[in-house]
Coordinates of C-alpha atoms and ligand atoms in Angstrom, one line a residue:
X1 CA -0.4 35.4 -31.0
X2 CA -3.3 34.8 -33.5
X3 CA -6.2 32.2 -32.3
X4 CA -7.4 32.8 -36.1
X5 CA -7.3 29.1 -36.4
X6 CA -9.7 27.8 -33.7
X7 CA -13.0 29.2 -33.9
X8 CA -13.6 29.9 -30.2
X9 CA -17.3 30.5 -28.7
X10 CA -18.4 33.7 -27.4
X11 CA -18.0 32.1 -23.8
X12 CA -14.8 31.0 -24.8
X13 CA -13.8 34.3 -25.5
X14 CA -15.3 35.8 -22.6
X15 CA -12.9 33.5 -20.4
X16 CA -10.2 34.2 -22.2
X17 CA -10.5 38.1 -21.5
X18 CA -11.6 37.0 -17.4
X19 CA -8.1 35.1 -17.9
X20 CA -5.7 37.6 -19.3
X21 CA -7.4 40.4 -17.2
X22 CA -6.4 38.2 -13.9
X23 CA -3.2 37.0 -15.0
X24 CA -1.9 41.0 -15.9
X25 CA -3.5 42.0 -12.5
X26 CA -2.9 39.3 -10.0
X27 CA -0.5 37.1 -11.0
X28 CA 2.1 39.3 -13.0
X29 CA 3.1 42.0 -10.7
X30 CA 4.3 39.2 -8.3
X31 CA 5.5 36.5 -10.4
X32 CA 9.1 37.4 -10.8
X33 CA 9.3 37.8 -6.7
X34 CA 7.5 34.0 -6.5
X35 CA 10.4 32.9 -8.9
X36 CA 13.3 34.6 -7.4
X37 CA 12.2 33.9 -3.6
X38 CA 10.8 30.3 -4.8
X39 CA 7.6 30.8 -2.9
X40 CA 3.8 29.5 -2.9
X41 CA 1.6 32.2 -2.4
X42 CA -1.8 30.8 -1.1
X43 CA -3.8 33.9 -1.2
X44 CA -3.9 33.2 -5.4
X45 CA -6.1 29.6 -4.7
X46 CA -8.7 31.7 -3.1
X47 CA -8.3 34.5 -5.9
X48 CA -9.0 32.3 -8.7
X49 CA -11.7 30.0 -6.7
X50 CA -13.6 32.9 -6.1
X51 CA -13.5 34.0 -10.3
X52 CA -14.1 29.6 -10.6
X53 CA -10.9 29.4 -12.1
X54 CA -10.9 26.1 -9.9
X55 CA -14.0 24.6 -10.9
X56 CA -14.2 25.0 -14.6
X57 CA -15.0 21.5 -15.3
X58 CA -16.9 20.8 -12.4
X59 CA -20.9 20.5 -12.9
X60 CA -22.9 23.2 -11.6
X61 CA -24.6 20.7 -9.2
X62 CA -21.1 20.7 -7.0
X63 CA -20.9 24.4 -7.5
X64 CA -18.0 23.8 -10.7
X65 CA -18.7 26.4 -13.7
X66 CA -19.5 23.2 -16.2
X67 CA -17.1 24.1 -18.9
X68 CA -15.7 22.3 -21.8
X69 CA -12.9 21.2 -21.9
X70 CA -11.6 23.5 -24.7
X71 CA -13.2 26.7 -22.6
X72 CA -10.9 25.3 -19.6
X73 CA -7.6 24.8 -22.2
X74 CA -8.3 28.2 -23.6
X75 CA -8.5 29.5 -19.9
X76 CA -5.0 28.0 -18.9
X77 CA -3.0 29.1 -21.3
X78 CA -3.9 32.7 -20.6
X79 CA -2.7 32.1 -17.4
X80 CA 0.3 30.3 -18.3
X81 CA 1.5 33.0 -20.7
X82 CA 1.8 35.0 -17.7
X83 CA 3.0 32.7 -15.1
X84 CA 3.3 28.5 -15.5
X85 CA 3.6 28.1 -11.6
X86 CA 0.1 29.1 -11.2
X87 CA -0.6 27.0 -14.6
X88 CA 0.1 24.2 -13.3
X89 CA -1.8 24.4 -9.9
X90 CA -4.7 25.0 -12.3
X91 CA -4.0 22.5 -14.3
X92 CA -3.3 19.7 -11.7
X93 CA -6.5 20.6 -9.5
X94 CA -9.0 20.8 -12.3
X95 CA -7.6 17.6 -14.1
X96 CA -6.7 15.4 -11.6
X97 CA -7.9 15.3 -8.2
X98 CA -11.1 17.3 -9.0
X99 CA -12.0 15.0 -12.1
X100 CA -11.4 11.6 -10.0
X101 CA -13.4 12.6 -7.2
X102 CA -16.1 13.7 -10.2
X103 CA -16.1 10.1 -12.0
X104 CA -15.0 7.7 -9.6
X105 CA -16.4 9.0 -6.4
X106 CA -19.2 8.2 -3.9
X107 CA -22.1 10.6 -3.3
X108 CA -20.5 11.0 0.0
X109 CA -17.5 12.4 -1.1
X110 CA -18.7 14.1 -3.8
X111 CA -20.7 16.4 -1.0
X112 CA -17.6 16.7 1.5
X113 CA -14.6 17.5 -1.0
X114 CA -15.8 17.9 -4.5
X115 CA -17.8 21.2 -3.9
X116 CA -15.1 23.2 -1.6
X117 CA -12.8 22.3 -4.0
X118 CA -14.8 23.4 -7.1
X119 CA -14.9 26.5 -5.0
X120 CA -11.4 26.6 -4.5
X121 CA -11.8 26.5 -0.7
X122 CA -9.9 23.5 -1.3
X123 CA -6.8 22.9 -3.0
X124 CA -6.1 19.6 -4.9
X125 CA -3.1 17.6 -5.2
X126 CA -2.0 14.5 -6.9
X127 CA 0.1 12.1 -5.4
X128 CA 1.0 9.0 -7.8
X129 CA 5.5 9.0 -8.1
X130 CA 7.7 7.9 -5.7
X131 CA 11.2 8.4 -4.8
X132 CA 12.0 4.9 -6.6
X133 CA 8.6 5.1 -8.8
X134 CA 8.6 7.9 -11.5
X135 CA 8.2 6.5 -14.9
X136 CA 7.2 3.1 -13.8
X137 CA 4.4 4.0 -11.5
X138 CA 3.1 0.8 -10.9
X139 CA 5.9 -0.2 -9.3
X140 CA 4.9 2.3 -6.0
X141 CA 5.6 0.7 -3.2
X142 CA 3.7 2.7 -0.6
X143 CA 1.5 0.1 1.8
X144 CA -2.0 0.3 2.6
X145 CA -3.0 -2.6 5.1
X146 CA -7.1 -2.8 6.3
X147 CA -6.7 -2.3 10.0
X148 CA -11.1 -2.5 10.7
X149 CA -12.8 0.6 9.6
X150 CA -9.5 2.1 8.5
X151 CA -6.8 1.7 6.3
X152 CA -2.9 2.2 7.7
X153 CA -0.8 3.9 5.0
X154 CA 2.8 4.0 4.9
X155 CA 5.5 5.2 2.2
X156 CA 6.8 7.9 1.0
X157 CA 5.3 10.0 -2.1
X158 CA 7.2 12.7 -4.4
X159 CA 7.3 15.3 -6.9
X160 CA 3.7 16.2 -5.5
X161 CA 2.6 19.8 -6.8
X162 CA 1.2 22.1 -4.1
X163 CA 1.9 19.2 -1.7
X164 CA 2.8 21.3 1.7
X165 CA -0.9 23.1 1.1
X166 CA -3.0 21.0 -0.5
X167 CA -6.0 20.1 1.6
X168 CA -6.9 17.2 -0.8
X169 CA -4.9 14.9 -1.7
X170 CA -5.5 11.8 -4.4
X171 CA -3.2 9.3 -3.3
X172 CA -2.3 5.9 -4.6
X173 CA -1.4 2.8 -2.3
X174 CA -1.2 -1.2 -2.9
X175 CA -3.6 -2.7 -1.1
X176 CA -2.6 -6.2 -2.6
X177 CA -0.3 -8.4 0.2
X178 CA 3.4 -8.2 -0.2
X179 CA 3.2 -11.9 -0.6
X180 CA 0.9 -11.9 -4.1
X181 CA 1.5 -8.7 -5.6
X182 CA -0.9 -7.9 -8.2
X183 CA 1.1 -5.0 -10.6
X184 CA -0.8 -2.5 -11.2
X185 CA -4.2 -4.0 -10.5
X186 CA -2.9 -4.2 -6.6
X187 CA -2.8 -0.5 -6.7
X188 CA -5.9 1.7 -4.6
X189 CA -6.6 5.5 -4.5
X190 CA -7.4 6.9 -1.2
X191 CA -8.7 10.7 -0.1
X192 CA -6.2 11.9 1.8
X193 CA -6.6 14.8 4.1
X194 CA -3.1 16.9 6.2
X195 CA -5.3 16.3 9.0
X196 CA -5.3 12.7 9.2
X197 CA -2.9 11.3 12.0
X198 CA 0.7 10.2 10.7
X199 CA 0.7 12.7 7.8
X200 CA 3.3 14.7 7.0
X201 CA 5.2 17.0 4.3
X202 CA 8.6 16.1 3.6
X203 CA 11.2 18.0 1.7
X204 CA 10.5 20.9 -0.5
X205 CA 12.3 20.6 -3.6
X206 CA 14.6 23.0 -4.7
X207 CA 13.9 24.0 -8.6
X208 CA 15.4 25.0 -11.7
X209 CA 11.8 26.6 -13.0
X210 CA 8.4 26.6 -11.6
X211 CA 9.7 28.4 -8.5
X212 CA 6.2 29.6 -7.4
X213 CA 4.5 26.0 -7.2
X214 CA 5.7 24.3 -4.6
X215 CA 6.6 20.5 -5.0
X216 CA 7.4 18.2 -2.1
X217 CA 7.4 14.8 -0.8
X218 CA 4.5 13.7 1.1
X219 CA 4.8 11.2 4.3
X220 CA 2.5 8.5 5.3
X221 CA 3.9 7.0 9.3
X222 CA 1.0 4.6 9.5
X223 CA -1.5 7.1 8.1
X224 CA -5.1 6.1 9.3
X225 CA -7.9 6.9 6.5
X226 CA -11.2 5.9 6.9
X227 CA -12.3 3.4 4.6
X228 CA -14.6 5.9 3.0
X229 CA -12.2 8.0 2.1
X230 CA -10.9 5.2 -0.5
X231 CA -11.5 6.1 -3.8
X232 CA -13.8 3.7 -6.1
X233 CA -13.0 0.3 -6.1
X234 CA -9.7 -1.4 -4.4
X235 CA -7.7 -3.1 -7.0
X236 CA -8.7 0.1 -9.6
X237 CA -6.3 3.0 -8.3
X238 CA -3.6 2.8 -11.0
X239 CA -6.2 2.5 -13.7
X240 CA -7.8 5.8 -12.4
X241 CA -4.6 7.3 -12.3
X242 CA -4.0 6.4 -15.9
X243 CA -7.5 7.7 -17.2
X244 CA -7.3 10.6 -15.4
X245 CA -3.6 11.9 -16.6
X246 CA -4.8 11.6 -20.1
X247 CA -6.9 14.7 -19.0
X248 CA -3.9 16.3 -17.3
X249 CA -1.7 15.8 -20.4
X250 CA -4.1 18.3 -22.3
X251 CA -3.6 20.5 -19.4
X252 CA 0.0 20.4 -19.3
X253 CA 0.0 20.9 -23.0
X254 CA -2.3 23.9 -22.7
X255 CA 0.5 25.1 -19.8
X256 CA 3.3 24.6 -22.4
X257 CA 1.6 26.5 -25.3
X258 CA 1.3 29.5 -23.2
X259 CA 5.1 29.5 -22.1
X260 CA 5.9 29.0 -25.6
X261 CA 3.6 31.7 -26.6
X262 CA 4.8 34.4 -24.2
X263 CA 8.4 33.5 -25.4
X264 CA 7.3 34.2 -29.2
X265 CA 5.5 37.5 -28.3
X266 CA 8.3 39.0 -26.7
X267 CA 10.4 37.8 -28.8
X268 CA 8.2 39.2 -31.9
X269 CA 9.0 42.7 -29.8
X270 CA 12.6 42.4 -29.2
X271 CA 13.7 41.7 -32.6
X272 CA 11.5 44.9 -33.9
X273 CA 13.2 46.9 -31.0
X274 CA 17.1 45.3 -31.0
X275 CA 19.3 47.2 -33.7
X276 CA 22.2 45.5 -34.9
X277 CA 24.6 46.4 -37.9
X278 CA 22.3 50.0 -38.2
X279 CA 19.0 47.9 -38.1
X280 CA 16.8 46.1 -36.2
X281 CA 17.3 42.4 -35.9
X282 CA 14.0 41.5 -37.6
X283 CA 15.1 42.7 -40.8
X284 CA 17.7 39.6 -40.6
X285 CA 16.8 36.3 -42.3
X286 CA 18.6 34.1 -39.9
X287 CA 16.2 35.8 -37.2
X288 CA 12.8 35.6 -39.2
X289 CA 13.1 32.1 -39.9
X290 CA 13.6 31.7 -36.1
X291 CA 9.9 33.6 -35.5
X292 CA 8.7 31.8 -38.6
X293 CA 9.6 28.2 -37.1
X294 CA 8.5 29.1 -33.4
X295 CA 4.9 30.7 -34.5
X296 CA 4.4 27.3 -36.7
X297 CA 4.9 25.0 -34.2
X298 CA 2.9 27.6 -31.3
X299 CA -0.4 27.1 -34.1
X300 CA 0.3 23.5 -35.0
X301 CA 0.8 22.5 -31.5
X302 CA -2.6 24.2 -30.5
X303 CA -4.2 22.9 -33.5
X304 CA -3.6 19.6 -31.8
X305 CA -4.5 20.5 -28.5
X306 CA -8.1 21.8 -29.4
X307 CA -8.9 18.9 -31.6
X308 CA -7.9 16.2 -28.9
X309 CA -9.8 18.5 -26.8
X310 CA -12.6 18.3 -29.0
X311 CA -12.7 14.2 -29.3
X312 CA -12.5 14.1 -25.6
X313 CA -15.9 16.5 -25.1
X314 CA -17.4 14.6 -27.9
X315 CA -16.7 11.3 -25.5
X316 CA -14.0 9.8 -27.5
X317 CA -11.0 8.1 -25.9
X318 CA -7.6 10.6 -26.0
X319 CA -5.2 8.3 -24.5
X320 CA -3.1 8.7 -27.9
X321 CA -4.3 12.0 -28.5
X322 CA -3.4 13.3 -25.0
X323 CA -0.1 12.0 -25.4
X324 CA 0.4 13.4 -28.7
X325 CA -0.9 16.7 -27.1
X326 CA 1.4 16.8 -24.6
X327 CA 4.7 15.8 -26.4
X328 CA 4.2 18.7 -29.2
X329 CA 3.6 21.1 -27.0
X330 CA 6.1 20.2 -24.1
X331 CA 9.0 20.0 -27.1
X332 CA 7.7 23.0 -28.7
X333 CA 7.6 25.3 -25.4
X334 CA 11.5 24.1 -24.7
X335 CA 12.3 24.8 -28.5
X336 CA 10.8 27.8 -28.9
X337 CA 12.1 29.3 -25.5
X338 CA 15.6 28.2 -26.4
X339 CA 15.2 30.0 -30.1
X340 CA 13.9 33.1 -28.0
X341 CA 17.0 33.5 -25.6
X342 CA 19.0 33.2 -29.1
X343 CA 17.4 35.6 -30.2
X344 CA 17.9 37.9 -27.4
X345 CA 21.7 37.0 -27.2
X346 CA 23.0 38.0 -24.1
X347 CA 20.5 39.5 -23.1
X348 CA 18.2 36.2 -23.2
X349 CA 20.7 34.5 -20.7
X350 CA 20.1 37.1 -17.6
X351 CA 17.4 37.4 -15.6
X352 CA 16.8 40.7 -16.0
X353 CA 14.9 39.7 -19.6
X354 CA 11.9 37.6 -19.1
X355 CA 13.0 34.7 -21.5
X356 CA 15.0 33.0 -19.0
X357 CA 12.9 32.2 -16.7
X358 CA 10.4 31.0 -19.8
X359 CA 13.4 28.6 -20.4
X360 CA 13.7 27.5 -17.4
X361 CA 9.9 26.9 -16.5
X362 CA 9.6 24.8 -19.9
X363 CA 12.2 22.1 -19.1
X364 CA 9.6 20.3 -16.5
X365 CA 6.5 20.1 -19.2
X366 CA 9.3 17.6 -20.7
X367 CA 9.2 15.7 -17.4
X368 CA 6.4 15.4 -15.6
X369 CA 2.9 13.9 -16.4
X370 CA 4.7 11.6 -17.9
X371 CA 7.9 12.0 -19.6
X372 CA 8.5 12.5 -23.9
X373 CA 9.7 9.2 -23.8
X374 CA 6.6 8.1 -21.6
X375 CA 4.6 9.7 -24.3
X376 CA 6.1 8.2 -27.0
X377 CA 5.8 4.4 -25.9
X378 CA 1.5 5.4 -25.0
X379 CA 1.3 6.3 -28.8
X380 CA 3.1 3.6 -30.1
X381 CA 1.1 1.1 -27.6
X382 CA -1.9 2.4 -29.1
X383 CA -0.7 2.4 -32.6
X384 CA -0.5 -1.3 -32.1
X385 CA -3.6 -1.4 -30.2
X386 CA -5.8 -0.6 -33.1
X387 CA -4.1 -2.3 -35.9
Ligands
LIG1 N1 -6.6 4.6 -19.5 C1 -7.2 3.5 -18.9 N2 -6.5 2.4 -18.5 C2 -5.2 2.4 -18.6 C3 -4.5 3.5 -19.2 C4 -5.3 4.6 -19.7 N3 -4.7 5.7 -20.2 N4 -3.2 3.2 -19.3 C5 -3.1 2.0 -18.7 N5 -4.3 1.5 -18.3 C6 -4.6 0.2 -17.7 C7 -4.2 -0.9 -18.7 O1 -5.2 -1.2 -19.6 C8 -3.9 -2.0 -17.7 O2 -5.2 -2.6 -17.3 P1 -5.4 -4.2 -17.2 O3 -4.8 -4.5 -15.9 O4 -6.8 -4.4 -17.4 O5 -4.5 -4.8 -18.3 C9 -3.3 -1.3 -16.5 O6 -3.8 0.1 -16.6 C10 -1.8 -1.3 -16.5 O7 -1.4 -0.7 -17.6 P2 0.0 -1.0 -18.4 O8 0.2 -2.5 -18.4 O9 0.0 -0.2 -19.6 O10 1.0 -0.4 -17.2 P3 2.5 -0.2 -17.3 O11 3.1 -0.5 -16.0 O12 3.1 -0.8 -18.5 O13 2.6 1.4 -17.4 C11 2.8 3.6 -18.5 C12 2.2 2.2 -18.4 C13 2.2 4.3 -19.6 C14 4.3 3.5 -18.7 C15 2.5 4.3 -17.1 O14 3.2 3.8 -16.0 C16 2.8 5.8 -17.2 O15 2.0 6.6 -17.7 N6 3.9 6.3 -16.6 C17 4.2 7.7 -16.4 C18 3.6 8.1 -15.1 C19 3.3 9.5 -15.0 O16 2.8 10.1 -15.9 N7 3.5 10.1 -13.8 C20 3.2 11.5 -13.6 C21 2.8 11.7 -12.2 S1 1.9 13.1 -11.8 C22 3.1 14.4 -11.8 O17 3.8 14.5 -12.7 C23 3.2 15.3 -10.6 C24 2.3 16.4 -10.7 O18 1.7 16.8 -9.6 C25 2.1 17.2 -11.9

C-alpha cells in the first residue's frame, strides 16, 4: 500500500526493505504453524536482536541502533503486515521496558540490562494489569514491603506479553503501607529478573488472535529484589508507567496499521482474482467502495501516526496524540479486517484464507495498552487540560 504520503528518509527506507526482507523470510513461512499450534518461538528474539530489530531506539552508547521514532514505526509495521505476534514483542520491548530502563534508570542498570537487551540477548516484558486491575491500573494491589537491602513482593500480575520468557521484567508494586494508601503515587517499579527467588509464571492464556506471543500471569511468593533493582524513584512507578505507554500506544498503532494493511492488500488481490456474475468482484461498486473506505482510513490512520511520531522526536508531549494514534488505528485494523472477510465471503471465514486470522489478531489492538474507551477519556482529559 502506497507510503506516497509520508516522505520517508533514505534510512527509513533502508529499514523498511531490512524489515519486509525478514518478515517474508523468517517470520512468514512459520507464522501460520505459531498461530495454529499457539506457540512462542524464541529463536525469533535472537533473529531480530542480531539485525537490532530490538534496539532501534536505544543510543549507540548501550549498543541500541539510535533510531527515530518514525524509522522504528516504519520498521514495525513491516513486520506486522506479516505477523502481529512478533509485532507486538517488538513493540512492547522497544517501548516499554527498554525505554524505562533508558529514562528513568541508574547508570548501574543501564550497564547490566539496558545493553543485552538492546542486543536482544534479553527479552523485555511489561508487567502493569492485574487480574482485578486492567483499566484502572492504579488500583494494583500487588505488595512490595522494604525487608533491609531488599524489597519482598507479592501479588499476582496478568496479561503480560512474552511473560514465560522474558528475562526482564518492568514491574509495578505499591510500596505505600496498606494503612495510608497513596493512589497512584503509592505505586513503585522494580527490575525483575525469573531468577530471583519466589518468581514464577502462572497461567498461559488461551487466545482468540496473537497465538504466537505468549501472554501469561506472572507470580510474585514473597519475591526478594534487591533494592537496586527498583526503578527511579519510590512513589513514581505509575507515573512511569503512564509516560512510557504513551510511547507504546504509537507502537501498537504502528502494529494495527500493518494488520490493517496486509488485510487491504490481499484483499486488493482477491477481488481482481474472484469472478462473480461472469466478472471479477472489483468491477462491483458495492465492493470498490469497501477498498475505497479501507485504503482511506489505512493512509489517514498513518497520517496520524507519523505526525504524533514526529511531535514526539521533536520533544513534544503525545499523551493525546498517542491516544489518538492508537484508537484510529486499533478501530481501523478491526474495520478494515472485518470489510476484508466480506469481501472474501466464505472464503474470508476459514482459515485456509489469510484474512481470518488478520481478524482475529486485530480485536486485541482494541484492548490492550489501554482500551478505546481508555483512549477516549486521555483525550478528552487533555482536551480539558489545555482549555
Ligand atoms: N504522562 C505522565 N503522567 C501521567 C500520565 C501520562 N501520560 N497519565 C497520568 N499521569 C500522572 C498524572 O498526572 C497523575 O499525577 P499526579 O499524582 O501528580 O496528579 C498520576 O499519573 C495519576 O494519574 P490519573 O489521576 O490520571 O490516574 P487515573 O487512576 O485516573 O488513571 C488512566 C488514568 C488513563 C485511566 C490510566 O489508569 C490508564 O491509562 N489505564 C489503562 C491502563 C493500560 O493502558 N494498561 C495497559 C497495560 S500493558 C498491556 O496492555 C500488556 C502488554 O504487555 C501489551
Amino acid at each position: 500500500m502506497s507510503w506516497a504520503l509520508i516522505p520517508l528518509t533514505e534510512e527509513q527506507r533502508a529499514m523498511q526493505e531490512s524489515a519486509r526482507d525478514f518478515a517474508l523470510a523468517e517470520i512468514a513461512p512459520h507464522s501460520d504453524r505459531w498461530d495454529r499450534e499457539s506457540v512462542f518461538d524464541r529463536s525469533i528474539v535472537g533473529k531480530m536482536g542480531a539485525l537490532g530489530f530490538l534496539g532501534m531506539l536505544i543510543p549507540e552508547a548501550y549498543d541500541g541502533l539510535g533510531l527515530d521514532t518514525c524509522t522504528y514505526l516504519v520498521a514495525l509495521e513491516e513486520i506486522a503486515a506479516v505477523d502481529a505476534s512478533v509485532a507486538v514483542l517488538m513493540s512492547v520491548h522497544n517501548s516499554l521496558p527498554t525505554q524505562m530502563i533508558l529514562r528513568y534508570g541508574s547508570e548501574e542498570q543501564k550497564q547490566k540490562y539496558l545493553r543485552p537487551m538492546a542486543r536482544g540477548e534479553y527479552l523485555g516484558a511489561f508487567a502493569l494489569s492485574e487480574p482485578d486491575a486492567g483499566s484502572d491500573a492504579a488500583s494494583l494491589r500487588t505488595q512490595a514491603v522494604r525487608d533491609g537491602d531488599h524489597y519482598v513482593l507479592t501479588g499476582v500480575k496478568a496479561w503480560v506479553t512474552s511473560g514465560a520468557h522474558a528475562d526482564v521484567i518492568l514491574a509495578m508494586a505499591r510500596t505505600d503501607s496498606p494503612n495510608d494508601r497513596k493512589g497512584a503515587r503509592g505505586i513503585s517499579t522494580f527490575i525483575i529478573t525469573p531468577d530471583m527467588p519466589g518468581f514464577s509464571v502462572g497461567k498461559k492464556e488461551d487466545k482468540m488472535g496473537l497465538r504466537g506471543s505468549e501472554t501469561n500471569q506472572l507470580v510474585f511468593d514473597e519475591l526478594r529484589v534487591p533494592v537496586a533493582n527498583r526503578l527511579g524513584q519510590e512513589g513514581m512507578g505509575f507515573v512511569y508507567a503512564m509516560q512510557s505507554l504513551d510511547n507504546g500506544r504509537l507502537g501498537i498503532a504502528a502494529q494495527s496499521i500493518g494488520i490493517a494493511r496486509a488485510a487491504l492488500e490481499h484483499s486488493v488481490r482477491y477481488a481482481a482474482e474472484r469472478k462473480q456474475f461472469g466478472k471479477p468482484i472489483k468491477e462491483f461498486q458495492a465492493v470498490q467502495f469497501k477498498l475505497a473506505d479501507m485504503a482511506t482510513r489505512v493512509a489517514a490512520s498513518r497520517a496520524l501516526l507519523y505526525a504524533a511520531a514526529s511531535a514526539k522526536d521533536r520533544g513534544q508531549p503525545i499523551t493525546q496524540f498517542g491516544s489518538m494514534s492508537k484508537l484510529m488505528a486499533s478501530e481501523t485494523a478491526m474495520w478494515v479486517t472485518t470489510e476484508a472477510i466480506q469481501i472474501f465471503g466464505g472464503y474470508g471465514y476459514v482459515k485456509e484464507y489469510p484474512v481470518e486470522k488478520l481478524f482475529r489478531d486485530a480485536k486485541v489492538t482494541e484492548i490492550y495498552e489501554g482500551t478505546s474507551e481508555i483512549q477516549r477519556i486521555v483525550i478528552a482529559r487533555e482536551l480539558y487540560a489545555r482549555s
